[in-house]
Coordinates of C-alpha atoms and ligand atoms in Angstrom, one line a residue:
M36 CA 0.0 0.0 0.0
A37 CA 1.3 3.5 -0.8
E38 CA 2.5 5.7 2.0
P39 CA -0.2 8.1 3.1
A40 CA 0.6 11.6 1.9
A41 CA 2.2 14.0 4.4
R42 CA -0.1 16.4 6.2
E43 CA -0.1 20.0 5.3
Q44 CA 0.8 22.4 8.2
M45 CA -0.6 25.8 8.9
E46 CA 0.7 28.1 11.7
F47 CA -1.4 30.4 13.9
D48 CA -1.0 32.1 17.2
V49 CA -4.2 30.5 18.5
V50 CA -6.3 27.6 17.3
I51 CA -9.8 27.2 18.8
V52 CA -11.6 23.9 18.5
G53 CA -15.4 24.4 18.2
A54 CA -17.4 27.4 16.9
G55 CA -20.0 27.4 19.7
P56 CA -20.7 30.3 22.0
S57 CA -17.5 29.7 24.1
G58 CA -15.2 29.2 21.1
L59 CA -16.4 32.2 19.2
S60 CA -16.5 34.4 22.3
A61 CA -12.9 33.4 23.0
A62 CA -11.9 34.2 19.4
I63 CA -13.7 37.6 19.4
R64 CA -12.3 38.7 22.8
L65 CA -8.8 37.7 21.7
K66 CA -9.0 39.7 18.5
Q67 CA -10.2 42.7 20.4
L68 CA -7.2 42.4 22.7
A69 CA -4.6 41.2 20.2
P70 CA -5.7 42.6 16.8
E71 CA -2.5 41.2 15.1
A72 CA -2.9 37.7 16.4
A73 CA -3.6 35.0 13.8
I74 CA -6.6 33.0 15.0
C75 CA -8.3 30.0 13.5
V76 CA -11.5 28.2 14.6
V77 CA -12.3 24.7 13.4
E78 CA -15.9 23.5 13.5
K79 CA -17.0 19.9 12.7
G80 CA -20.5 21.0 11.6
G81 CA -21.0 21.7 7.8
E82 CA -21.6 25.3 8.7
V83 CA -21.3 27.4 11.8
G84 CA -24.4 26.6 13.9
A85 CA -25.2 23.3 12.2
H86 CA -24.4 21.3 15.3
I87 CA -25.7 23.7 17.9
L88 CA -28.8 22.6 19.8
S89 CA -30.1 24.4 22.9
G90 CA -33.3 25.5 24.6
A91 CA -32.7 28.4 24.6
V92 CA -33.5 31.2 27.0
I93 CA -30.3 33.1 27.3
E94 CA -29.0 35.7 29.7
P95 CA -27.3 38.5 27.8
R96 CA -24.8 39.3 30.5
A97 CA -21.7 38.0 28.8
L98 CA -22.8 39.3 25.4
N99 CA -23.3 42.8 26.9
E100 CA -19.6 42.6 27.9
L101 CA -18.3 41.1 24.6
L102 CA -20.3 43.2 22.1
P103 CA -22.2 45.9 24.0
D104 CA -23.7 47.2 20.8
W105 CA -25.1 43.8 19.8
K106 CA -28.6 45.2 19.2
E107 CA -27.3 47.7 16.6
R108 CA -25.2 44.9 15.1
G109 CA -28.4 42.9 14.5
A110 CA -28.0 40.0 16.9
P111 CA -31.0 37.7 16.7
L112 CA -32.2 38.2 20.3
T113 CA -35.6 39.6 19.5
T114 CA -38.0 37.7 21.8
E115 CA -37.9 39.1 25.3
A116 CA -39.0 36.7 28.1
T117 CA -42.5 37.8 29.2
E118 CA -43.9 35.0 31.5
D119 CA -42.3 32.3 33.6
R120 CA -44.3 29.3 34.7
F121 CA -43.0 26.4 36.8
V122 CA -45.4 23.4 37.0
F123 CA -45.5 20.0 38.7
L124 CA -47.4 17.5 36.5
T125 CA -49.4 14.6 37.6
R126 CA -50.9 12.1 35.1
N127 CA -53.8 14.4 34.2
G128 CA -53.4 17.4 36.3
S129 CA -50.9 20.1 37.2
I130 CA -49.9 22.3 40.2
R131 CA -48.3 25.6 39.6
L132 CA -45.2 26.0 41.8
P133 CA -43.5 29.3 42.8
T134 CA -40.8 30.0 40.2
P135 CA -37.4 29.6 41.9
P136 CA -35.2 32.7 41.7
T137 CA -32.7 30.9 39.5
M138 CA -35.4 30.4 36.9
N139 CA -36.7 34.0 36.8
N140 CA -36.1 35.1 33.3
H141 CA -36.9 38.8 33.5
G142 CA -34.4 40.5 31.2
N143 CA -33.6 37.4 29.2
Y144 CA -34.3 36.4 25.6
V145 CA -35.8 33.3 24.0
V146 CA -33.6 32.5 21.0
S147 CA -32.4 29.9 18.5
L148 CA -28.9 29.4 19.8
G149 CA -27.9 28.1 16.4
N150 CA -28.9 31.5 14.9
V151 CA -27.1 33.4 17.7
V152 CA -23.9 31.4 17.0
R153 CA -24.2 32.0 13.2
W154 CA -24.4 35.7 13.9
L155 CA -21.4 35.5 16.3
G156 CA -19.5 33.7 13.5
T157 CA -20.1 36.7 11.1
Q158 CA -18.9 39.0 13.9
A159 CA -15.8 36.9 14.3
E160 CA -15.1 36.8 10.6
A161 CA -15.5 40.5 10.2
L162 CA -12.7 40.9 12.7
G163 CA -10.4 38.8 10.5
I164 CA -10.7 35.4 12.4
E165 CA -10.5 32.4 10.1
I166 CA -13.3 29.9 10.6
Y167 CA -13.1 26.5 9.0
P168 CA -16.5 24.7 9.1
G169 CA -16.6 21.1 8.0
F170 CA -13.4 20.3 9.7
A171 CA -13.3 18.1 12.8
A172 CA -10.3 18.3 15.1
A173 CA -9.5 14.6 15.3
E174 CA -6.2 14.6 17.0
T175 CA -4.3 16.8 19.5
L176 CA -0.7 17.4 18.5
I177 CA 1.5 17.1 21.6
E178 CA 5.3 17.6 21.4
D179 CA 7.6 17.5 24.4
G180 CA 4.7 17.4 26.8
R181 CA 3.1 20.5 25.3
V182 CA 0.0 20.8 23.1
V183 CA 1.1 22.4 19.8
G184 CA -2.2 22.4 17.9
I185 CA -4.6 19.9 16.4
A186 CA -4.9 17.8 13.2
T187 CA -8.2 17.7 11.3
G188 CA -9.4 14.3 10.3
D189 CA -8.5 12.6 7.1
M190 CA -11.2 12.7 4.4
G191 CA -12.1 9.9 2.0
V192 CA -11.1 7.0 4.2
N193 CA -12.9 3.7 3.4
R194 CA -14.9 1.8 6.1
D195 CA -12.0 -0.6 6.6
G196 CA -9.6 2.3 7.2
T197 CA -7.8 2.2 3.8
P198 CA -7.6 5.4 1.8
G199 CA -10.4 5.7 -0.8
P200 CA -10.4 7.3 -4.2
N201 CA -11.0 10.7 -2.7
Y202 CA -8.6 10.4 0.1
A203 CA -7.2 13.7 1.5
P204 CA -5.0 13.7 4.6
G205 CA -6.0 15.9 7.5
M206 CA -4.2 19.2 8.1
E207 CA -2.0 20.1 11.0
L208 CA -3.1 23.5 12.5
R209 CA -0.3 24.5 14.8
A210 CA -0.4 27.2 17.4
A211 CA 1.3 28.7 20.4
Y212 CA -2.0 28.1 22.3
T213 CA -4.9 25.9 21.6
I214 CA -8.3 26.5 23.2
F215 CA -10.7 23.6 23.4
A216 CA -14.3 24.7 23.1
E217 CA -15.9 21.4 22.0
G218 CA -19.0 21.6 24.1
C219 CA -20.3 18.9 26.4
R220 CA -18.2 15.7 26.5
G221 CA -15.6 16.9 24.0
S222 CA -13.8 14.0 22.3
L223 CA -10.3 15.5 22.4
T224 CA -11.0 17.1 25.8
K225 CA -11.6 13.6 27.2
Q226 CA -8.1 12.6 26.1
L227 CA -6.6 15.8 27.5
F228 CA -8.2 14.9 30.9
E229 CA -6.2 11.7 30.9
R230 CA -3.0 13.0 29.4
F231 CA -2.6 16.0 31.7
H232 CA -4.5 14.5 34.7
L233 CA -6.9 17.4 34.7
R234 CA -9.6 15.7 36.7
V235 CA -7.5 14.9 39.7
G236 CA -9.3 16.3 42.8
A237 CA -12.5 17.2 40.9
D238 CA -15.8 15.4 41.3
P239 CA -16.9 13.2 38.4
Q240 CA -18.7 15.2 35.7
T241 CA -22.4 14.4 35.6
Y242 CA -24.6 14.9 32.6
A243 CA -28.1 15.0 31.2
I244 CA -29.6 14.3 27.7
G245 CA -31.7 17.0 26.2
I246 CA -34.1 16.1 23.3
K247 CA -35.7 18.9 21.4
E248 CA -38.5 19.5 18.9
L249 CA -39.2 22.8 17.1
W250 CA -42.9 23.4 16.3
E251 CA -44.6 26.1 14.2
I252 CA -48.0 26.9 15.7
P253 CA -51.0 29.0 14.7
K254 CA -50.4 32.7 15.3
E255 CA -53.5 33.0 17.5
N256 CA -52.1 30.5 20.0
H257 CA -48.6 32.0 20.0
R258 CA -47.5 34.0 23.1
P259 CA -44.0 35.4 22.4
G260 CA -41.8 35.2 25.4
F261 CA -43.9 32.6 27.2
I262 CA -41.6 30.2 29.2
E263 CA -42.8 27.0 31.0
H264 CA -40.8 24.4 32.8
T265 CA -42.4 21.2 34.1
V266 CA -41.3 18.5 36.5
G267 CA -43.1 15.4 37.7
W268 CA -45.0 13.1 35.3
P269 CA -44.1 11.1 33.3
V270 CA -41.0 10.1 35.3
S271 CA -40.8 8.9 38.8
G272 CA -39.4 11.0 41.7
N273 CA -35.9 9.3 41.6
T274 CA -35.3 10.4 38.0
Y275 CA -34.0 14.0 37.6
A276 CA -36.0 15.2 34.6
G277 CA -38.1 18.0 33.3
S278 CA -39.4 19.7 30.2
W279 CA -39.2 23.2 28.7
L280 CA -41.6 25.0 26.4
Y281 CA -40.7 28.4 25.0
H282 CA -42.7 30.5 22.6
W283 CA -40.4 32.6 20.4
G284 CA -39.8 34.3 17.0
D285 CA -42.5 34.0 14.3
N286 CA -44.9 31.4 15.8
M287 CA -42.2 29.1 16.9
V288 CA -42.4 26.8 20.0
S289 CA -39.2 25.2 21.3
Y290 CA -40.2 22.1 23.3
G291 CA -37.9 19.6 24.9
F292 CA -37.2 17.2 27.7
V293 CA -34.0 16.7 29.8
V294 CA -33.2 13.6 31.7
G295 CA -30.3 13.4 34.2
L296 CA -28.0 10.6 33.0
D297 CA -27.7 9.3 36.5
Y298 CA -31.1 7.6 35.9
Q299 CA -31.2 4.0 37.1
N300 CA -33.9 2.2 35.2
P301 CA -32.3 0.5 32.2
W302 CA -35.7 0.4 30.5
L303 CA -36.1 4.1 30.5
S304 CA -36.2 5.8 27.1
P305 CA -35.7 9.5 27.2
F306 CA -37.0 9.8 23.7
E307 CA -40.3 8.1 24.5
E308 CA -40.7 9.9 27.8
M309 CA -40.4 13.2 25.8
Q310 CA -43.0 12.0 23.3
R311 CA -45.5 10.9 25.9
L312 CA -45.2 14.1 27.9
K313 CA -46.7 15.9 24.9
T314 CA -49.9 14.0 25.5
H315 CA -50.5 15.7 28.9
P316 CA -53.5 18.0 28.6
D317 CA -51.4 21.0 29.9
V318 CA -48.7 20.4 27.3
R319 CA -50.6 19.2 24.3
K320 CA -52.7 22.4 24.0
H321 CA -49.5 24.3 22.9
F322 CA -49.2 22.1 19.8
E323 CA -52.8 22.2 18.6
G324 CA -53.0 23.0 14.9
G325 CA -49.2 23.2 14.7
R326 CA -46.6 21.1 12.9
R327 CA -43.2 19.8 14.0
I328 CA -40.4 21.2 11.8
A329 CA -37.2 20.1 13.5
Y330 CA -35.7 17.6 15.9
G331 CA -32.4 17.0 17.6
S332 CA -30.6 16.1 20.8
R333 CA -27.5 17.0 22.7
A334 CA -26.0 16.1 26.1
L335 CA -25.4 18.8 28.7
S336 CA -22.9 19.0 31.6
E337 CA -24.6 19.1 35.0
G338 CA -21.7 18.7 37.5
G339 CA -21.2 22.4 38.0
F340 CA -18.7 23.9 40.4
Q341 CA -17.4 20.8 42.1
S342 CA -16.8 19.0 38.8
L343 CA -14.7 21.7 37.2
P344 CA -11.4 20.2 36.1
K345 CA -8.0 21.9 36.0
L346 CA -8.5 24.3 33.1
T347 CA -5.0 24.8 31.8
F348 CA -2.2 22.6 30.5
P349 CA 1.0 23.2 28.6
G350 CA -0.1 24.8 25.3
G351 CA -3.7 25.5 26.0
C352 CA -6.9 25.5 28.1
L353 CA -10.6 24.4 28.2
V354 CA -13.6 26.7 27.9
G355 CA -17.4 26.3 28.0
D356 CA -19.4 23.1 28.3
T357 CA -16.4 20.9 27.6
A358 CA -15.0 22.1 30.9
G359 CA -18.5 22.0 32.5
F360 CA -19.5 25.6 33.1
L361 CA -23.2 25.1 32.8
N362 CA -25.4 26.5 35.6
V363 CA -28.0 23.7 36.1
P364 CA -30.5 25.4 38.4
K365 CA -30.7 28.2 35.9
I366 CA -30.8 25.7 33.0
K367 CA -28.4 28.0 31.3
G368 CA -24.9 27.5 30.0
T369 CA -24.6 30.0 27.2
H370 CA -23.6 33.1 29.2
T371 CA -21.3 31.0 31.3
A372 CA -19.7 29.3 28.3
M373 CA -19.2 32.8 26.7
K374 CA -17.7 34.3 29.8
S375 CA -15.3 31.4 30.3
G376 CA -14.2 31.8 26.6
M377 CA -13.6 35.5 27.2
L378 CA -11.6 35.0 30.4
A379 CA -9.4 32.4 28.7
A380 CA -8.9 34.8 25.8
E381 CA -7.8 37.5 28.2
A382 CA -5.2 35.1 29.7
V383 CA -4.0 33.9 26.3
A384 CA -3.7 37.5 25.0
A385 CA -1.6 38.3 28.1
E386 CA 0.8 35.4 27.3
L387 CA 1.0 36.4 23.6
A388 CA 1.9 39.9 24.6
G389 CA 4.4 39.0 27.3
A390 CA 5.9 36.1 29.1
R391 CA 4.6 33.3 26.8
N392 CA 4.4 30.9 29.7
P393 CA 3.6 27.3 28.6
E394 CA 0.2 27.5 30.3
P395 CA -2.1 30.6 30.1
I396 CA -1.7 30.8 33.9
T397 CA -3.8 33.9 34.5
Y398 CA -7.0 32.1 33.3
P399 CA -7.9 30.4 36.7
P400 CA -7.3 33.5 38.8
L401 CA -9.3 35.7 36.4
L402 CA -12.0 33.1 36.6
R403 CA -12.0 33.2 40.4
Q404 CA -12.4 37.0 40.4
S405 CA -15.3 36.9 38.0
W406 CA -19.0 36.8 38.4
L407 CA -18.9 33.4 36.7
W408 CA -17.1 31.8 39.7
D409 CA -19.5 33.3 42.2
E410 CA -22.5 32.3 40.1
L411 CA -21.5 28.6 39.9
Y412 CA -20.4 28.5 43.6
T413 CA -23.7 29.8 45.0
V414 CA -25.7 27.1 43.2
R415 CA -23.3 24.2 43.7
N416 CA -25.5 22.3 46.2
I417 CA -28.7 22.3 44.3
R418 CA -28.3 19.6 41.6
P419 CA -26.5 17.1 44.0
G420 CA -29.3 17.7 46.5
F421 CA -31.8 16.1 44.0
A422 CA -29.5 13.0 43.6
K423 CA -29.2 12.8 47.4
F424 CA -32.7 13.4 48.6
G425 CA -35.0 12.7 45.6
F426 CA -37.4 15.2 44.0
W427 CA -39.2 16.7 47.0
G428 CA -36.2 16.5 49.3
G429 CA -34.2 18.1 46.5
M430 CA -36.8 20.9 46.2
L431 CA -36.6 21.5 50.0
N432 CA -32.8 21.5 49.9
A433 CA -32.8 24.0 47.0
A434 CA -35.2 26.3 48.9
V435 CA -33.1 26.2 52.1
D436 CA -29.8 26.6 50.2
T437 CA -31.2 29.6 48.3
Y438 CA -33.3 31.5 50.9
V439 CA -31.5 30.6 54.1
F440 CA -27.9 30.2 53.2
R441 CA -28.0 32.3 50.0
G442 CA -25.7 29.8 48.4
R443 CA -23.1 30.0 51.1
A444 CA -23.9 26.9 53.2
P445 CA -20.8 25.8 55.1
W446 CA -20.8 22.4 53.2
T447 CA -20.5 21.3 49.6
F448 CA -22.4 18.2 48.4
H449 CA -20.4 15.9 46.0
H450 CA -21.3 13.9 43.0
P451 CA -20.2 10.5 44.3
H452 CA -20.4 8.4 41.1
P453 CA -20.1 8.9 37.3
D454 CA -23.4 8.4 35.5
H455 CA -22.4 5.2 33.8
T456 CA -22.4 3.3 37.1
S457 CA -26.0 4.0 38.0
L458 CA -28.0 1.5 35.9
M459 CA -29.8 -1.4 37.7
E460 CA -29.8 -4.8 36.0
A461 CA -32.7 -5.2 33.6
A462 CA -34.1 -8.3 35.4
A463 CA -34.5 -6.2 38.6
V464 CA -37.2 -3.9 37.1
P465 CA -40.1 -4.4 34.9
P466 CA -39.9 -3.1 31.3
I467 CA -41.7 0.2 30.6
I468 CA -44.4 -0.1 27.9
Y469 CA -44.5 3.2 25.9
P470 CA -47.6 4.2 23.8
K471 CA -47.3 4.0 20.1
P472 CA -46.7 7.3 18.3
D473 CA -49.7 8.8 16.4
G474 CA -47.6 10.7 13.8
V475 CA -49.4 14.0 14.5
L476 CA -48.4 14.9 18.1
T477 CA -46.1 12.0 18.9
F478 CA -43.5 10.5 16.6
D479 CA -41.0 7.6 16.2
R480 CA -37.2 7.9 16.1
N481 CA -36.8 7.4 12.3
S482 CA -39.1 10.2 11.3
S483 CA -37.5 12.4 13.9
V484 CA -33.9 11.8 12.8
F485 CA -35.1 12.6 9.2
I486 CA -35.9 16.2 10.2
S487 CA -32.6 16.6 11.9
N488 CA -31.1 16.6 8.4
T489 CA -28.4 14.2 9.6
N490 CA -26.0 12.9 7.0
H491 CA -22.6 11.1 7.2
E492 CA -20.5 9.8 4.3
E493 CA -21.5 6.1 4.6
N494 CA -18.3 4.4 3.5
Q495 CA -16.2 5.7 6.4
P496 CA -14.9 4.0 9.5
V497 CA -17.7 3.7 12.1
H498 CA -17.2 6.6 14.5
L499 CA -18.9 4.8 17.4
Q500 CA -16.1 2.5 18.4
L501 CA -16.5 -0.5 20.8
K502 CA -13.3 -1.1 22.8
D503 CA -14.4 -4.7 23.2
P504 CA -17.1 -5.8 20.7
A505 CA -18.0 -8.9 22.7
K506 CA -19.3 -6.7 25.6
A507 CA -22.2 -5.5 23.4
I508 CA -23.9 -8.9 24.1
D509 CA -22.0 -10.3 27.1
V510 CA -22.7 -7.2 29.2
N511 CA -25.0 -4.8 27.6
W512 CA -27.6 -7.3 26.3
N513 CA -27.2 -10.0 28.9
V514 CA -27.2 -7.7 31.9
Y515 CA -29.0 -4.5 30.9
R516 CA -30.9 -5.5 27.7
S517 CA -29.0 -3.1 25.6
P518 CA -29.9 0.3 27.1
E519 CA -28.2 2.1 24.2
T520 CA -31.2 1.0 22.0
R521 CA -33.3 3.2 24.3
Y522 CA -31.2 6.2 25.3
C523 CA -29.8 6.9 21.9
P524 CA -32.3 9.5 20.5
A525 CA -31.4 8.6 16.9
G526 CA -31.9 4.9 16.7
V527 CA -28.2 4.3 16.0
Y528 CA -28.1 1.1 18.1
E529 CA -30.3 -1.9 17.2
I530 CA -30.3 -5.5 18.4
V531 CA -30.9 -7.8 15.5
G532 CA -31.4 -11.6 15.6
A533 CA -32.6 -11.8 19.2
E534 CA -35.8 -13.6 18.2
L535 CA -33.6 -16.4 16.7
G536 CA -31.5 -16.6 19.9
D537 CA -28.5 -14.9 18.2
P538 CA -28.6 -11.2 19.3
R539 CA -26.1 -9.0 17.6
L540 CA -25.6 -5.2 17.9
Q541 CA -26.0 -3.2 14.7
I542 CA -24.7 0.3 14.7
N543 CA -26.4 2.7 12.2
A544 CA -23.7 5.3 12.6
Q545 CA -25.0 7.4 9.7
N546 CA -28.0 8.4 12.0
C547 CA -25.8 9.8 14.8
V548 CA -26.8 13.4 15.9
H549 CA -23.6 13.8 17.9
C550 CA -25.4 14.1 21.3
K551 CA -22.6 12.0 23.0
T552 CA -25.0 10.2 25.3
C553 CA -23.6 6.7 24.5
D554 CA -20.1 7.8 25.3
I555 CA -21.3 9.0 28.7
K556 CA -23.9 6.4 29.7
D557 CA -22.5 3.0 28.4
P558 CA -22.3 1.0 31.6
T559 CA -18.7 -0.2 31.0
Q560 CA -17.6 2.8 29.0
N561 CA -17.1 0.5 26.1
I562 CA -18.6 2.9 23.5
V563 CA -16.2 5.6 22.4
W564 CA -17.5 8.5 20.2
V565 CA -14.8 9.8 17.9
A566 CA -15.2 12.6 15.4
P567 CA -16.4 11.3 12.0
E568 CA -15.4 12.9 8.8
G569 CA -15.8 16.7 9.0
G570 CA -19.1 18.1 7.9
G571 CA -21.0 14.9 8.9
G572 CA -23.8 14.9 11.5
P573 CA -26.9 16.9 11.9
N574 CA -27.6 20.1 9.9
Y575 CA -29.8 21.9 12.4
S576 CA -31.7 25.0 11.4
G577 CA -33.4 27.2 14.0
M578 CA -32.3 25.0 16.9
Ligands
LIG278 C1 -31.1 20.6 25.5 C2 -30.3 21.8 25.9 C3 -31.0 22.9 26.4 C4 -30.3 24.0 26.8 N1 -31.0 25.1 27.1 C5 -30.3 26.2 27.4 C6 -30.9 27.5 27.7 O1 -32.2 27.6 27.6 N2 -30.2 28.6 28.0 C7 -28.8 28.5 28.0 O2 -28.2 29.5 28.3 N3 -28.2 27.3 27.8 C8 -28.9 26.2 27.5 N4 -28.2 25.1 27.2 C9 -26.7 25.0 27.4 C10 -26.0 25.7 26.2 O3 -26.5 25.3 25.0 C11 -24.5 25.4 26.3 O4 -24.1 25.6 27.6 C12 -23.7 26.1 25.3 O5 -24.1 25.8 24.0 C13 -22.3 25.7 25.5 O6 -21.5 26.4 24.6 P1 -20.1 25.7 24.1 O7 -19.5 26.7 23.1 O8 -19.3 25.4 25.3 O9 -20.5 24.3 23.4 P2 -21.4 24.0 22.2 O10 -22.5 25.0 22.1 O11 -21.8 22.6 22.3 O12 -20.5 24.2 20.9 C14 -19.4 23.4 20.6 C15 -19.1 23.4 19.2 O13 -17.9 22.7 19.0 C16 -18.0 21.9 17.8 N5 -17.1 20.8 18.1 C17 -17.1 19.8 19.1 N6 -16.1 19.0 18.9 C18 -15.4 19.4 17.9 C19 -14.2 18.9 17.2 N7 -13.5 17.9 17.7 N8 -13.7 19.5 16.1 C20 -14.4 20.6 15.6 N9 -15.5 21.1 16.2 C21 -16.0 20.5 17.3 C22 -19.5 21.5 17.9 O14 -19.9 21.0 16.6 C23 -20.1 22.8 18.3 O15 -20.4 23.6 17.2 C24 -28.9 23.9 26.8 C25 -28.2 22.8 26.4 C26 -28.9 21.7 25.9 C27 -28.2 20.5 25.4
LIG279 S1 -24.9 7.2 18.7 FE1 -24.4 8.1 20.6 S2 -23.8 10.2 20.1 FE2 -24.8 9.4 18.3 S3 -27.0 10.0 18.6 FE3 -26.8 8.0 19.5 S4 -26.3 8.3 21.6 FE4 -26.0 10.3 20.6

């Protein structure tokens, strides 16, 4: 076989992996502080925003600091929050609860985060930042113990790993500093955690899966700025879950369901729970006469303050959700991701202008002096309280922590276990029987994935790798009845041949919407998500 062609190299001052809110905010702040710096952002989505999925009600605090004239610049924050409702659902009824202060959205905006990120991308490009969409960072370049950049993935590789007719080797993007802004459960970040021991002393990161639908509804039913969060039905009290419903834009409704990935019942299907929640009388009325126009899913980091890793290492740092800056009680990570990107940029700009230390050492102290640190610190006990005390105990703990201690209780609850250790054996609990979809209000996975516009080059190596293929049946099927067939929101995992007594796992990798849940929840951490060929994955619009 011919030697693979050598990789082309490009040199920058700073390379940023991921064009999400954190990566683009880092890029923009850097260019504001160091106008001469050569900055490049790589993005695995086919265009900026294509892989962004969020609620989203966003707090404009970080944006006000980054681009104070965002209104004049035409930022797509046009629907102001008008009404907050927090509701506990029973099977057929509902009880309105007082809105916790963390969920008060006065002054916030309901947006499509994908649209906001597309707009941020244009602002970055106008400053001279180079953005390369359609290129996944597949490898971190490390030399003499220092990160010196990344390599994008090879293109045109056959399924068996051999170069195909359109083979093109990846590119090496080298830089003095590399900022990783991959979002929740970044695939390169995961390797950096190991390589530089970044998680020593931190609690395990905990996660949730969020599944979203976008609906267009009749104008007469639309209440711009209406925000509702529900808890309770259809899940039991020991599962941390809830829905959101936001009215925004031109007759759009963003609806979705979030389930903490520390759930225990292996029969639980977050996708089907999300579907059946729509049949509740309080929820279904929002969709009457409407039509579903988009679908997608993404994991979110829930560990918060006590799960933050060491943020810097020789040659770079971590920002945004890949580090875990999301504020769970607020259900918001955009302003925190942006702020962390801006602080990292300030630290990197200082190094470029001065000492050029191997690590951008001023990033952690800048963070500790910022509102971001204080914000995450004061809510640190709320999410672990639900894991510790269940739903009502968790609510009580949240109230005491917020109103009595004002976030400064003299203790910190910990996240004792990573999420993949929490599943019970399938034989210990009865299967959950979910209702069949009606195709009008409720849907199946295939028709859902269809409207996520997901596409991958089919003849490429499978990007969902099994460390030990035998475990798919020996452990996942025999012990847990293959929970990946239920938690994957895209129907990627299927067991075939079970009825003939020969169960085998089939991986429909082309359907993957890059939510990363399998990488998080697989009970033996046997499934590893690696970046597929750049440009593959969902092509979200309005999400
Ligand atoms: C269901 C859900 C609902 C949410 N609701 C809200 C809300 O209402 N309000 C709010 O403020 N926040 C909300 N959040 C959180 C918010 O979306 C995130 O905190 C925020 O998007 C994090 O920004 P980020 O830049 O760190 O990561 P992301 O937004 O995930 O962006 C990361 C980018 O990096 C790219 N990327 C990843 N790996 C690579 C690679 N190896 N090579 C190249 N590119 C790569 C991705 O394609 C993506 O474009 C929600 C999140 C979810 C999942
Ligand atoms: S295969 Fe994994 S990352 Fe892809 S959609 Fe399914 S659970 Fe998410």
